[in-house]
CSV table of C-alpha atoms in Angstrom, one decimal:
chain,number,residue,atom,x,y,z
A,22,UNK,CA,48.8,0.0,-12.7
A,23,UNK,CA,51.6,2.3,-10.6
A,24,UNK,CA,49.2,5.0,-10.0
A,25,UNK,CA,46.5,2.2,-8.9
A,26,UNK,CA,49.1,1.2,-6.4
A,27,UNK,CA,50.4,4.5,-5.5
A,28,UNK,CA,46.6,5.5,-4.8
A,29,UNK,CA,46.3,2.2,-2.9
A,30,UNK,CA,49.3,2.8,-1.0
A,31,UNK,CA,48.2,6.0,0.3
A,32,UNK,CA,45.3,4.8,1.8
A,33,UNK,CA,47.4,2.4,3.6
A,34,UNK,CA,49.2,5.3,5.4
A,35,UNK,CA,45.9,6.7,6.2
A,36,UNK,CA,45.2,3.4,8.1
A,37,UNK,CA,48.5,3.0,9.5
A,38,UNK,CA,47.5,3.7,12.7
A,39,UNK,CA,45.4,0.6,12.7
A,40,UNK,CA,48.4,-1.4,11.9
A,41,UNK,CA,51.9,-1.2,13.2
A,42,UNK,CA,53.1,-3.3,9.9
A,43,UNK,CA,51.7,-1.5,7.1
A,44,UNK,CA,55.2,-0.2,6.2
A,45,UNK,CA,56.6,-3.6,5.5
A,46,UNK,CA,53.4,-4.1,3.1
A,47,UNK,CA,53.3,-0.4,1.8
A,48,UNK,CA,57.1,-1.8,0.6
A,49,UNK,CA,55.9,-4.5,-1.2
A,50,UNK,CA,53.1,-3.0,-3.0
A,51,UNK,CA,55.8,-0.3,-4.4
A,52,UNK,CA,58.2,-3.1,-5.5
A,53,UNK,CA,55.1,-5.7,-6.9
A,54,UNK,CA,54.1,-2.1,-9.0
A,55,UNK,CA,57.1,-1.8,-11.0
A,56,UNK,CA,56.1,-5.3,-12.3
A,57,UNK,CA,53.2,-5.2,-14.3
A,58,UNK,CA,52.7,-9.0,-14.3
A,59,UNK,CA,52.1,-8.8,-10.9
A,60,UNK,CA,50.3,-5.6,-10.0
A,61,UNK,CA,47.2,-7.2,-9.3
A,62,UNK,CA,48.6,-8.7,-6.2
A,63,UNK,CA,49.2,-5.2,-5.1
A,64,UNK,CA,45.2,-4.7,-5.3
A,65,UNK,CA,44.4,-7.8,-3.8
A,66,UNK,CA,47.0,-7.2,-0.7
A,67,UNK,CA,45.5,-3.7,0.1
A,68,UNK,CA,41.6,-4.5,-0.2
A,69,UNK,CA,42.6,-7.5,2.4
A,70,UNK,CA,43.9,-4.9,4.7
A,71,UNK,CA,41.5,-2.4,4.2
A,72,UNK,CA,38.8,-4.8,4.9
A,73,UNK,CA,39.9,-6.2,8.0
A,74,UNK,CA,40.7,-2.7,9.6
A,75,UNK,CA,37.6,-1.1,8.2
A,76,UNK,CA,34.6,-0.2,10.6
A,77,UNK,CA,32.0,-2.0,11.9
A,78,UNK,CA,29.0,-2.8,9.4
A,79,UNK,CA,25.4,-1.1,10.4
A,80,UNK,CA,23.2,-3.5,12.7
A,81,UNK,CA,19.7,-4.0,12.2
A,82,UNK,CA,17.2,-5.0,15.1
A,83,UNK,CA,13.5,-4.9,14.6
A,84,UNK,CA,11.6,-4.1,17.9
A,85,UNK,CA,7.8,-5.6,18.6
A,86,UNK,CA,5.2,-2.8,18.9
A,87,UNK,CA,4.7,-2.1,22.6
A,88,UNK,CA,7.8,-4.8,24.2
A,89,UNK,CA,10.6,-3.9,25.3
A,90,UNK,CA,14.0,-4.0,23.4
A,91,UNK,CA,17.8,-4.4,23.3
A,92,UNK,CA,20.2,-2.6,21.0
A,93,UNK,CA,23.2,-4.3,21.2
A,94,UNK,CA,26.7,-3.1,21.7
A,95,UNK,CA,29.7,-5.1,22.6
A,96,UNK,CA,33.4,-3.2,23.2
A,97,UNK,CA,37.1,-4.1,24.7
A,98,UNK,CA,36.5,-3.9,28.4
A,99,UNK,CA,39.3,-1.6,30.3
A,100,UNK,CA,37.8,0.1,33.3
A,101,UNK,CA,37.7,3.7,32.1
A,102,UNK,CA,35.2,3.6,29.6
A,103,UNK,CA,32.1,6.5,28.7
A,104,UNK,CA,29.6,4.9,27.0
A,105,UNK,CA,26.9,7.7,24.6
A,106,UNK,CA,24.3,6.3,23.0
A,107,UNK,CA,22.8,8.7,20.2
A,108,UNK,CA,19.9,8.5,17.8
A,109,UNK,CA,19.6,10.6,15.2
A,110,UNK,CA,22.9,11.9,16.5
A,111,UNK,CA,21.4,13.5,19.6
A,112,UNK,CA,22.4,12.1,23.2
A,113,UNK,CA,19.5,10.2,24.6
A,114,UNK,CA,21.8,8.2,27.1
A,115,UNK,CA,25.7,8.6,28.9
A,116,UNK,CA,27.3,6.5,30.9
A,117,UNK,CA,31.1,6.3,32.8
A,118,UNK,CA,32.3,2.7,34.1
A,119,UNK,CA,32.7,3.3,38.2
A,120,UNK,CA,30.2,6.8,37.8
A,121,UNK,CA,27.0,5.3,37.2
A,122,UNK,CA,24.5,7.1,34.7
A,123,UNK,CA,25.1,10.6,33.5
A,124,UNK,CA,22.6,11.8,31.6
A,125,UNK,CA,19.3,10.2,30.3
A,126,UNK,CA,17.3,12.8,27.8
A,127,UNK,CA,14.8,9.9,26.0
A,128,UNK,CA,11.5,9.9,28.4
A,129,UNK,CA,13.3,8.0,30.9
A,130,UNK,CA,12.7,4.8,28.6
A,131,UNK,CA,16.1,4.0,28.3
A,132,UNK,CA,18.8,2.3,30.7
A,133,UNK,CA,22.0,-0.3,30.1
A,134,UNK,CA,22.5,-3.8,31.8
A,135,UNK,CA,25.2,-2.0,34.8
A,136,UNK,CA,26.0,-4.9,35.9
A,137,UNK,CA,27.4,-6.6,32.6
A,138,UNK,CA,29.4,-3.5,31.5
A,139,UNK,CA,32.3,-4.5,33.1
A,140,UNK,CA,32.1,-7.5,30.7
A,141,UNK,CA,32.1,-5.6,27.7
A,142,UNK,CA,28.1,-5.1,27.4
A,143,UNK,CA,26.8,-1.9,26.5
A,144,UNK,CA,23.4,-2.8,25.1
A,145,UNK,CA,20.7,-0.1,25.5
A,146,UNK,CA,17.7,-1.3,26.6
A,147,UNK,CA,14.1,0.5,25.2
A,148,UNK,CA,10.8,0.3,27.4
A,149,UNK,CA,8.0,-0.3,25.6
A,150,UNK,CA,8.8,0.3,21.8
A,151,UNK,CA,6.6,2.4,19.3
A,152,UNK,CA,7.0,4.4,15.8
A,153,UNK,CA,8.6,7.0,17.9
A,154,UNK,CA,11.8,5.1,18.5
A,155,UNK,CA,12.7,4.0,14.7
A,156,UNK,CA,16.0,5.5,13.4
A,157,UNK,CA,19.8,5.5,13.7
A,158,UNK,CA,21.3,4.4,17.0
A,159,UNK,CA,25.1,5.3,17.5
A,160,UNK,CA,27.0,3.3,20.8
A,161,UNK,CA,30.2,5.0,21.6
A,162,UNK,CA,32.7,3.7,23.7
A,163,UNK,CA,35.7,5.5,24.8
A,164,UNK,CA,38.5,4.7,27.0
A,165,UNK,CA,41.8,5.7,27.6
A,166,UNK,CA,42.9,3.1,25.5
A,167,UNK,CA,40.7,2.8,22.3
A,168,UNK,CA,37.6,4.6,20.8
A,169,UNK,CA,34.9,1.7,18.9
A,170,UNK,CA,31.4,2.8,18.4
A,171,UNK,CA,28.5,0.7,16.5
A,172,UNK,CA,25.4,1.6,14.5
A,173,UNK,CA,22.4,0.4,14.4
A,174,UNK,CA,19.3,0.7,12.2
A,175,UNK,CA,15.6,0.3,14.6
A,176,UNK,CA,12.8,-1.0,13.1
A,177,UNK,CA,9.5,-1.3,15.1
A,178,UNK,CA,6.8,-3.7,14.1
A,179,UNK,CA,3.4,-4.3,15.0
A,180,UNK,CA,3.2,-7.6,13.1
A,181,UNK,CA,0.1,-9.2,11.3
A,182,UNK,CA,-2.0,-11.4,13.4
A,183,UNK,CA,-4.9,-12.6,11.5
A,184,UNK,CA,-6.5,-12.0,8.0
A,185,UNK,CA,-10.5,-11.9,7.7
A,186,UNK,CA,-11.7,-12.9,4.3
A,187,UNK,CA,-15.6,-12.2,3.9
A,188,UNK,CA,-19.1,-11.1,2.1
A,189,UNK,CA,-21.4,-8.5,2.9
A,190,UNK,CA,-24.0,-6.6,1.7
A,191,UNK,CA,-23.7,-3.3,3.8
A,192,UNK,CA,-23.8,-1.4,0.4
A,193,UNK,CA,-26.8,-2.4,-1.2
A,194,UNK,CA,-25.2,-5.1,-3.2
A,195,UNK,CA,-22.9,-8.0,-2.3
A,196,UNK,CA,-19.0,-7.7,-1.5
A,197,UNK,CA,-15.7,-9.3,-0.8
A,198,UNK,CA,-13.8,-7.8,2.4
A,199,UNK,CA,-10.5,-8.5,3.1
A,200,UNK,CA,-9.5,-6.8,6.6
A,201,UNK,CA,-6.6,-7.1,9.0
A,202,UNK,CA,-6.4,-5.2,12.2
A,203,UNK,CA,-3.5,-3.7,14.7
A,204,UNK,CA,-0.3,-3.7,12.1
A,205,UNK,CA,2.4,-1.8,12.2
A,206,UNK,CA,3.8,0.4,9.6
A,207,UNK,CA,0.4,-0.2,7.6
A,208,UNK,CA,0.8,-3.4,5.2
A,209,UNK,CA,0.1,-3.5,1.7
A,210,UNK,CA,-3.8,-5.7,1.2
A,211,UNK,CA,-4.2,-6.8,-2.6
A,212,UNK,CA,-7.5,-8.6,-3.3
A,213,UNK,CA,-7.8,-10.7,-6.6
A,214,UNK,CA,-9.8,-12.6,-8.1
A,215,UNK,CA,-9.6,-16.2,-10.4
A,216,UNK,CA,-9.8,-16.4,-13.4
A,217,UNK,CA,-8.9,-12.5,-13.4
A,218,UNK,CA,-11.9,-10.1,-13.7
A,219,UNK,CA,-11.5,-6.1,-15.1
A,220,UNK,CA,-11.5,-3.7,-12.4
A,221,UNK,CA,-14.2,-1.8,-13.5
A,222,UNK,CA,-16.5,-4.5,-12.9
A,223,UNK,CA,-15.4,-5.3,-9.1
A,224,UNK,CA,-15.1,-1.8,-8.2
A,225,UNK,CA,-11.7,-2.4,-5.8
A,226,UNK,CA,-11.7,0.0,-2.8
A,227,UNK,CA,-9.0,0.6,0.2
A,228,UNK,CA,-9.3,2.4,3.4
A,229,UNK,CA,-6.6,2.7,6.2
A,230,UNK,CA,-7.0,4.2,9.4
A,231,UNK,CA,-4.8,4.5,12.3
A,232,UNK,CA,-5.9,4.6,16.1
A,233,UNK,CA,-4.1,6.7,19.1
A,234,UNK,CA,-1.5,4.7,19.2
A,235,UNK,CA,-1.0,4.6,15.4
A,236,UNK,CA,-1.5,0.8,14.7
A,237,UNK,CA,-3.7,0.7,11.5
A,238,UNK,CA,-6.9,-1.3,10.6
A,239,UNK,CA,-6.8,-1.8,6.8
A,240,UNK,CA,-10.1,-2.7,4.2
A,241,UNK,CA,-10.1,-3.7,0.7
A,242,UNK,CA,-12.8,-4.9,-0.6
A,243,UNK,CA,-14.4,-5.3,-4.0
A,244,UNK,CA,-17.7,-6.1,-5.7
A,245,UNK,CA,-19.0,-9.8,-5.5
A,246,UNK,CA,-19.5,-11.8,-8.4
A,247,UNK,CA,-20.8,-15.4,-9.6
A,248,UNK,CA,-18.7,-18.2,-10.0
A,249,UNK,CA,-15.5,-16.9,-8.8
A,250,UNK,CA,-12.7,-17.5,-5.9
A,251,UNK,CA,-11.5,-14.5,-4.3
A,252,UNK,CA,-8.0,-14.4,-2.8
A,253,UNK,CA,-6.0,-11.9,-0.7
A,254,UNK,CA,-2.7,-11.3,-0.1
A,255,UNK,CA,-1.6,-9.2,2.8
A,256,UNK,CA,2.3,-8.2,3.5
A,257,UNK,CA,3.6,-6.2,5.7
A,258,UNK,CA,5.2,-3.1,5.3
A,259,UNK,CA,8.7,-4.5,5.8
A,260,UNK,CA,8.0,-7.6,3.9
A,261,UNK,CA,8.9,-10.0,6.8
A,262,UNK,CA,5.2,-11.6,7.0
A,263,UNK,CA,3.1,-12.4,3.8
A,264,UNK,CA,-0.8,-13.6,5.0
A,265,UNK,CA,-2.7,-15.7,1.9
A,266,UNK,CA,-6.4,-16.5,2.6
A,267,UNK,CA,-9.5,-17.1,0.0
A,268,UNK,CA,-13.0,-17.4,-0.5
A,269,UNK,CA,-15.4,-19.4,-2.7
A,270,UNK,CA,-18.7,-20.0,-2.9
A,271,UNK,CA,-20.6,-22.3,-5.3
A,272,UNK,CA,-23.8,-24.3,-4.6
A,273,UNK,CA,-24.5,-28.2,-6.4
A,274,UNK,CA,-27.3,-30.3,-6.4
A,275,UNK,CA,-27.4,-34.5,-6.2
A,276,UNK,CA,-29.6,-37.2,-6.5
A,277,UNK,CA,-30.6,-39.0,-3.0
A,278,UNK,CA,-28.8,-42.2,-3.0
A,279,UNK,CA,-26.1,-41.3,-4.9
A,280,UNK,CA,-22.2,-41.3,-4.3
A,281,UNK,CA,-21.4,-37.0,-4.4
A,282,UNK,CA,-18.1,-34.7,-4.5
A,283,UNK,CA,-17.7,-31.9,-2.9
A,284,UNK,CA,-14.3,-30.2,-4.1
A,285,UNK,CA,-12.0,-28.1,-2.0
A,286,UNK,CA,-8.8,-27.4,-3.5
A,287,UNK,CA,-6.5,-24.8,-2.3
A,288,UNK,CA,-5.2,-22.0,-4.9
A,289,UNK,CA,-1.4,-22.8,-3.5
A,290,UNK,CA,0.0,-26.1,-2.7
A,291,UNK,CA,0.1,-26.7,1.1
A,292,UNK,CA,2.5,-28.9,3.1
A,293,UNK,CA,1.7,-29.2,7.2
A,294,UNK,CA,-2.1,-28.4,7.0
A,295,UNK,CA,-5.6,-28.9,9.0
A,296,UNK,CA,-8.2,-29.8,6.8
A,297,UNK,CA,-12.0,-29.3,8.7
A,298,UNK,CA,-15.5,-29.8,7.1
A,299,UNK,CA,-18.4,-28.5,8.7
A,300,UNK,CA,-21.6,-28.7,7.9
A,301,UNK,CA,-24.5,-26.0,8.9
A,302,UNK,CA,-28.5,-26.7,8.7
A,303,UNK,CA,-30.5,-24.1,9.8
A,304,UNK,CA,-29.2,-22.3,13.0
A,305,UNK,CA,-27.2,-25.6,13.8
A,306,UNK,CA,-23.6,-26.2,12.8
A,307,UNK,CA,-21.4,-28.8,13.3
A,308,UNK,CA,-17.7,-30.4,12.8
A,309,UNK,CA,-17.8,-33.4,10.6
A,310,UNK,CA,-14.7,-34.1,9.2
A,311,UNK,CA,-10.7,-33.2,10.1
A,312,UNK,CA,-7.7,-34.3,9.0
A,313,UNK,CA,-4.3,-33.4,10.0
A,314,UNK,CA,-1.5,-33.7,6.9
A,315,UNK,CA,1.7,-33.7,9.1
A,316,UNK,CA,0.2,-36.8,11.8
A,317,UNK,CA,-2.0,-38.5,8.9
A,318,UNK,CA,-5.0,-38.3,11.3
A,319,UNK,CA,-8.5,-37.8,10.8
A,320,UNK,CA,-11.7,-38.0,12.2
A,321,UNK,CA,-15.3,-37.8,11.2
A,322,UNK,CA,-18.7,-37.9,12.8
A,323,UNK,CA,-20.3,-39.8,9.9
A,324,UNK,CA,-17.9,-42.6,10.1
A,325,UNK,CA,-18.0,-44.3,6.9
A,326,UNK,CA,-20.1,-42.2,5.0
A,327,UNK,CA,-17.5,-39.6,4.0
A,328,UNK,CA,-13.7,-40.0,2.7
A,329,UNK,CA,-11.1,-37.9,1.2
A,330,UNK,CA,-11.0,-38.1,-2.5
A,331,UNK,CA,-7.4,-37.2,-2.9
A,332,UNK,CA,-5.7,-39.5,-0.5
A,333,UNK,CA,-4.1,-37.5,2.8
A,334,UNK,CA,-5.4,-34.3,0.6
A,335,UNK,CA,-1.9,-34.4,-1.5
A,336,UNK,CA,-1.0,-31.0,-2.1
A,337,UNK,CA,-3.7,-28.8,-0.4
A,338,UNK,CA,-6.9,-31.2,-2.0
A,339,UNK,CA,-9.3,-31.2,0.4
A,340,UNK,CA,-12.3,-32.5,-1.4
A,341,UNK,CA,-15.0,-34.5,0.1
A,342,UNK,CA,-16.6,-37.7,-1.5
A,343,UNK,CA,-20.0,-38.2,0.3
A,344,UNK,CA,-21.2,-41.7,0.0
A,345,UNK,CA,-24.7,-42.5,-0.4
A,346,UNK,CA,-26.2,-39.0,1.2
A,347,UNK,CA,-29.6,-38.7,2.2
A,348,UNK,CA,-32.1,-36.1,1.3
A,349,UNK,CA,-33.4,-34.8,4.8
A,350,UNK,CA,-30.4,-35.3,6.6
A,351,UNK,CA,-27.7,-34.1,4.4
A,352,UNK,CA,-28.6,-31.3,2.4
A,353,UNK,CA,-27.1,-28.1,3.7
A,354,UNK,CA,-24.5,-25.7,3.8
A,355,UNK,CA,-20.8,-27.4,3.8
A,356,UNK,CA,-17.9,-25.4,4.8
A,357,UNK,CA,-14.5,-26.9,3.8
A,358,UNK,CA,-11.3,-24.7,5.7
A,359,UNK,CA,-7.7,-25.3,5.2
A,360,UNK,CA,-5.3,-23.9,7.3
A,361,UNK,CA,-1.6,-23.5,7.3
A,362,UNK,CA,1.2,-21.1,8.0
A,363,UNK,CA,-0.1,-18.2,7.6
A,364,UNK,CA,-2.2,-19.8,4.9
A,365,UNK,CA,-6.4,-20.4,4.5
A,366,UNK,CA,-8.5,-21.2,1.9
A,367,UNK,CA,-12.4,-21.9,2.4
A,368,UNK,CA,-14.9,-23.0,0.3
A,369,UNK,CA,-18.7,-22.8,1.3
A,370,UNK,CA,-20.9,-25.2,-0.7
A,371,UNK,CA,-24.6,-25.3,-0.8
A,372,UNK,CA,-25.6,-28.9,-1.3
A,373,UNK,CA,-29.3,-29.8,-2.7
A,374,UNK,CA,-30.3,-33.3,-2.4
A,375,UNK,CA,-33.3,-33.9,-4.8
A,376,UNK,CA,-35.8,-37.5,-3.8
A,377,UNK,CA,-34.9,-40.2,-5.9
A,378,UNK,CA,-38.4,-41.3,-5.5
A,379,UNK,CA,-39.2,-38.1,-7.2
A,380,UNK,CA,-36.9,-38.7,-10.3
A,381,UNK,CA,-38.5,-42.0,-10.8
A,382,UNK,CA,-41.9,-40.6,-11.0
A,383,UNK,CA,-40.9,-37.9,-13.6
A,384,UNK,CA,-39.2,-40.7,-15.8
A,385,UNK,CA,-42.8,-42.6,-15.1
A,386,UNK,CA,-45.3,-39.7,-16.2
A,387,UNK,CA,-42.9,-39.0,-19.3
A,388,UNK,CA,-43.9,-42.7,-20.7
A,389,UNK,CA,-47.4,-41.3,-20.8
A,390,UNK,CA,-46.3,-38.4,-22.0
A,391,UNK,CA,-47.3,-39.1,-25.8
A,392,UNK,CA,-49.7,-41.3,-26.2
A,393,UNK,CA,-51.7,-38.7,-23.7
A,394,UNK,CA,-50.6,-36.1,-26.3
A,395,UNK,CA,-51.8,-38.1,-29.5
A,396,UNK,CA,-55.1,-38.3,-28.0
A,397,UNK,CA,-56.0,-34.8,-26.6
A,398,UNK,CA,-54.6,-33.5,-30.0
A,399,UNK,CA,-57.3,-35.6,-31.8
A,400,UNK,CA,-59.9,-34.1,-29.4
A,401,UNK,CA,-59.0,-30.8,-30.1
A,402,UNK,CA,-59.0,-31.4,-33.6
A,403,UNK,CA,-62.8,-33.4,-33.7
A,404,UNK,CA,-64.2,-30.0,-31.5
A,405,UNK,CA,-62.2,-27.7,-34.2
A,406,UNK,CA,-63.5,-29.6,-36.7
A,407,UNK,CA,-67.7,-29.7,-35.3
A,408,UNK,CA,-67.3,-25.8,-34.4
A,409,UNK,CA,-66.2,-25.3,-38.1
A,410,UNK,CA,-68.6,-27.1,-39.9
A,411,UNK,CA,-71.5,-25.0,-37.5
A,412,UNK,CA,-69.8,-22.3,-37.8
A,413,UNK,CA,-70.2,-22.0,-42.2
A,414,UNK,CA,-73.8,-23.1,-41.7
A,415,UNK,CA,-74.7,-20.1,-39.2
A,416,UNK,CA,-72.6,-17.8,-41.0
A,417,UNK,CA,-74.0,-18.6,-44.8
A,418,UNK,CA,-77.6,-17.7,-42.8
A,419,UNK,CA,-76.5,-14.7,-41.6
A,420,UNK,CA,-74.9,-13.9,-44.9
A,421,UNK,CA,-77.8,-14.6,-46.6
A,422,UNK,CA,-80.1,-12.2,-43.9
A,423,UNK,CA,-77.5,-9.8,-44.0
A,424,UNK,CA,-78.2,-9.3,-47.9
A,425,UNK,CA,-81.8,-9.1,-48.1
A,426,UNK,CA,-81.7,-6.6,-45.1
A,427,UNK,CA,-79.1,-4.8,-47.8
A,428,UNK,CA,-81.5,-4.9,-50.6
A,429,UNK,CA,-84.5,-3.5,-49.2
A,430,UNK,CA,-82.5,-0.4,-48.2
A,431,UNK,CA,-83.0,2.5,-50.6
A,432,UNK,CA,-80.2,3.1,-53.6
A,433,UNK,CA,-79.0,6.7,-53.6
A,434,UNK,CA,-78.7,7.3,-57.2
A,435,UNK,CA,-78.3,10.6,-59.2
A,436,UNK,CA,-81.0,11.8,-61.1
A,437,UNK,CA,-79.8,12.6,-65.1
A,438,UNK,CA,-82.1,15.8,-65.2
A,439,UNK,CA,-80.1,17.6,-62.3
A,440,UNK,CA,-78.0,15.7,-61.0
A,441,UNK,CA,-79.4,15.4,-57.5
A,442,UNK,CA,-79.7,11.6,-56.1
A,443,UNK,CA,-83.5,10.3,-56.5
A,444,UNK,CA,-84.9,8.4,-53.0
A,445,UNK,CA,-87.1,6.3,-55.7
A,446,UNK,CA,-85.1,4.3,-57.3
A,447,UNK,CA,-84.3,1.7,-55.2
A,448,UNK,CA,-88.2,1.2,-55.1
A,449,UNK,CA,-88.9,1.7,-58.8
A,450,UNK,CA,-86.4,-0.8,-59.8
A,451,UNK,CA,-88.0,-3.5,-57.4
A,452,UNK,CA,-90.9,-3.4,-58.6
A,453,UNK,CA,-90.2,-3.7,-62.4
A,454,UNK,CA,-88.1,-6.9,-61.5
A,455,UNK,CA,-90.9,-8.0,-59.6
A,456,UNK,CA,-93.3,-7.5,-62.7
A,457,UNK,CA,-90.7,-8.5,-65.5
């Protein structure tokens, strides 16, 4: 515990020049070590001290891609003072109170508020921000008084504006793209699917590329399969923004006449959203339903036909209950959209709407279904009979023909004498039956 406090102590001298009473304290800490049930007052005394007189922690400031920016910097006004501003510890910008500017080596983008120096402000202001101004930023600020200088840590952003979450079939086959555009440093894009699907079989793919001014455009995008809902996350690079959006697509059919659901439920659990239904026939789309979760106001074009099924979409459920739809004016493509805070989900939904007139008539023709069966099977079973019975008389006929024809053809045989075959017999024989 002494040689703690000794060590302790004689960082205290260091920083004595900080403090005009760090003897008196440097006293006490040698007296509290000789008694080792109270040396940890010792410790606790100096890190108090040393943390109060210790330097300035680092600053960081995030500047917008292409805006202009302020590094701050605030000292003990005197009169006398030389403000440097470094980055990277080279001198981009000096200044001396009463002087006016000394030296500017940074493109001529940067310059201080003159006017509020005399205050204590020596903020540097940056025109027009971009990847080339991110690093370490030093503000020093002598006088004849005191030296204090700050750091400070520059981040530039081009943040995320939008996420686009579609299909295509630009490759021969159908795909899921998921694209953002403009973003500084490039953000991370990881698209998904639910339930979870093995890589092989949506063939992921990622592409980033960077224009003059080195904001990036960013694609992922991944085969399209049946009966799925494909999600994307996109966060930026320095984690501040996080973008959610997905995709379904699904198509149901219903019977004309009767009460239908069309489900729209969001993979996360929304608070403060816009629910909109539209629905599209042909070329022609339209708005049919919105709802608004934080005023509890909706509105629809089909008045009392349609109704959420969840009431005021609890949690993100935006489905659609469809009262009493009819065939030719109904049927279509719905598109169900929630939006929130950097937050979408969309389902498109392919609605069939078969007659009821037309389910009536196949329950009707099924009654006669048997009966009609009962009697064309005995039909086809008199015919099959008929053609049977003429066909054993025709063919005993032809039997019989076919013999005789056999009969009266010649028997080769094989003579006994020389064993060649004899063209008589059949002949000879024939006529002995005939005469026996």
């Amino acid at each position: 515990n002494k040689q703690v406090c000794l060590v302790l102590f004689t960082v205290r001298e260091e920083l004595s020049i900080h403090n005009q009473n760090t003897h008196t304290h440097d006293e006490e800490c040698v007296h509290l070590a000789m008694a080792p049930a109270h040396s940890w007052t010792c410790l606790v005394l100096v890190w108090i001290i040393a943390d109060t007189t210790g330097k300035t922690p680092d600053v960081q400031v995030t500047c917008m891609f292409s805006e202009d920016c302020v590094l701050p910097c605030v000292f003990e006004a005197v009169g006398d003072e030389i403000i440097y501003w470094f980055r990277q510890n080279v001198l981009i910008h000096s200044y001396k109170q009463g002087s006016g500017l000394l030296d500017q080596h940074y493109n001529n983008k940067t310059s201080l508020f003159t006017e509020v120096i005399s205050s204590g402000n020596a903020s540097l202001h940056i025109q027009k921000s971009g990847p080339q101004d991110r690093g370490k930023y030093r503000c020093l600020v002598t006088s004849s008084r005191k030296t204090s200088e700050h750091f400070i840590i520059v981040k530039v952003e081009a943040p995320i504006h939008s996420v686009s979450l579609e299909t295509t079939r630009l490759s021969g086959f159908e795909e899921v793209i998921c694209s953002t555009r403009d973003v500084y440093p490039a953000p991370r894009v990881t698209l998904f699917t639910e339930p979870a699907v093995l890589p092989d079989a949506l063939r992921p793919f990622t592409r980033k590329t960077a224009d003059k001014q080195d904001r990036y455009s960013v694609e992922s995008k991944i085969r399209k399969l049946e009966d799925l809902t494909y999600i994307c996350l996109v966060q930026s690079f320095y984690r501040s923004q996080t973008w959610r959006t997905s995709l379904q697509e699904k198509e149901i059919s219903s019977i004309e006449g009767q009460d239908l659901n069309i489900s729209c439920t969001a993979p996360w659990k929304l608070q403060n959203f816009t629910l909109t239904w539209s629905f599209t026939k042909g070329h022609e789309s339209s708005t049919v339903y919105t709802y608004d979760s934080l005023t509890q106001l909706s509105s629809s074009v089909w008045k009392d036909r349609v109704r959420l099924v969840t009431p005021r979409g609890q949690g993100g459920d935006g489905s659609l209950q469809f009262l009493i739809p009819l065939r030719l004016e109904h049927a279509g493509l719905y598109t169900c959209t929630l939006s929130a805070l950097r937050t979408k989900h969309e389902v498109r939904t392919r609605v069939n709407i078969t007659p009821s007139n037309a389910i009536r008539q196949s329950k009707s023709s099924t009654k006669w279904w048997i009966p009609a069966t009962v009697i064309t099977g005995l039909a086809v079973s008199a015919v099959a009979a008929i053609v049977t019975i003429k066909c054993k008389v025709g063919c005993s006929k032809t039997s019989q023909t076919h013999v005789e024809a056999a009969e009266m053809q010649p028997i080769r045989v094989t003579d006994a004498n020389n064993g060649a075959p004899s063209e008589d017999t059949c002949l000879t024989e024939e006529i002995a039956n005939r005469t026996a």
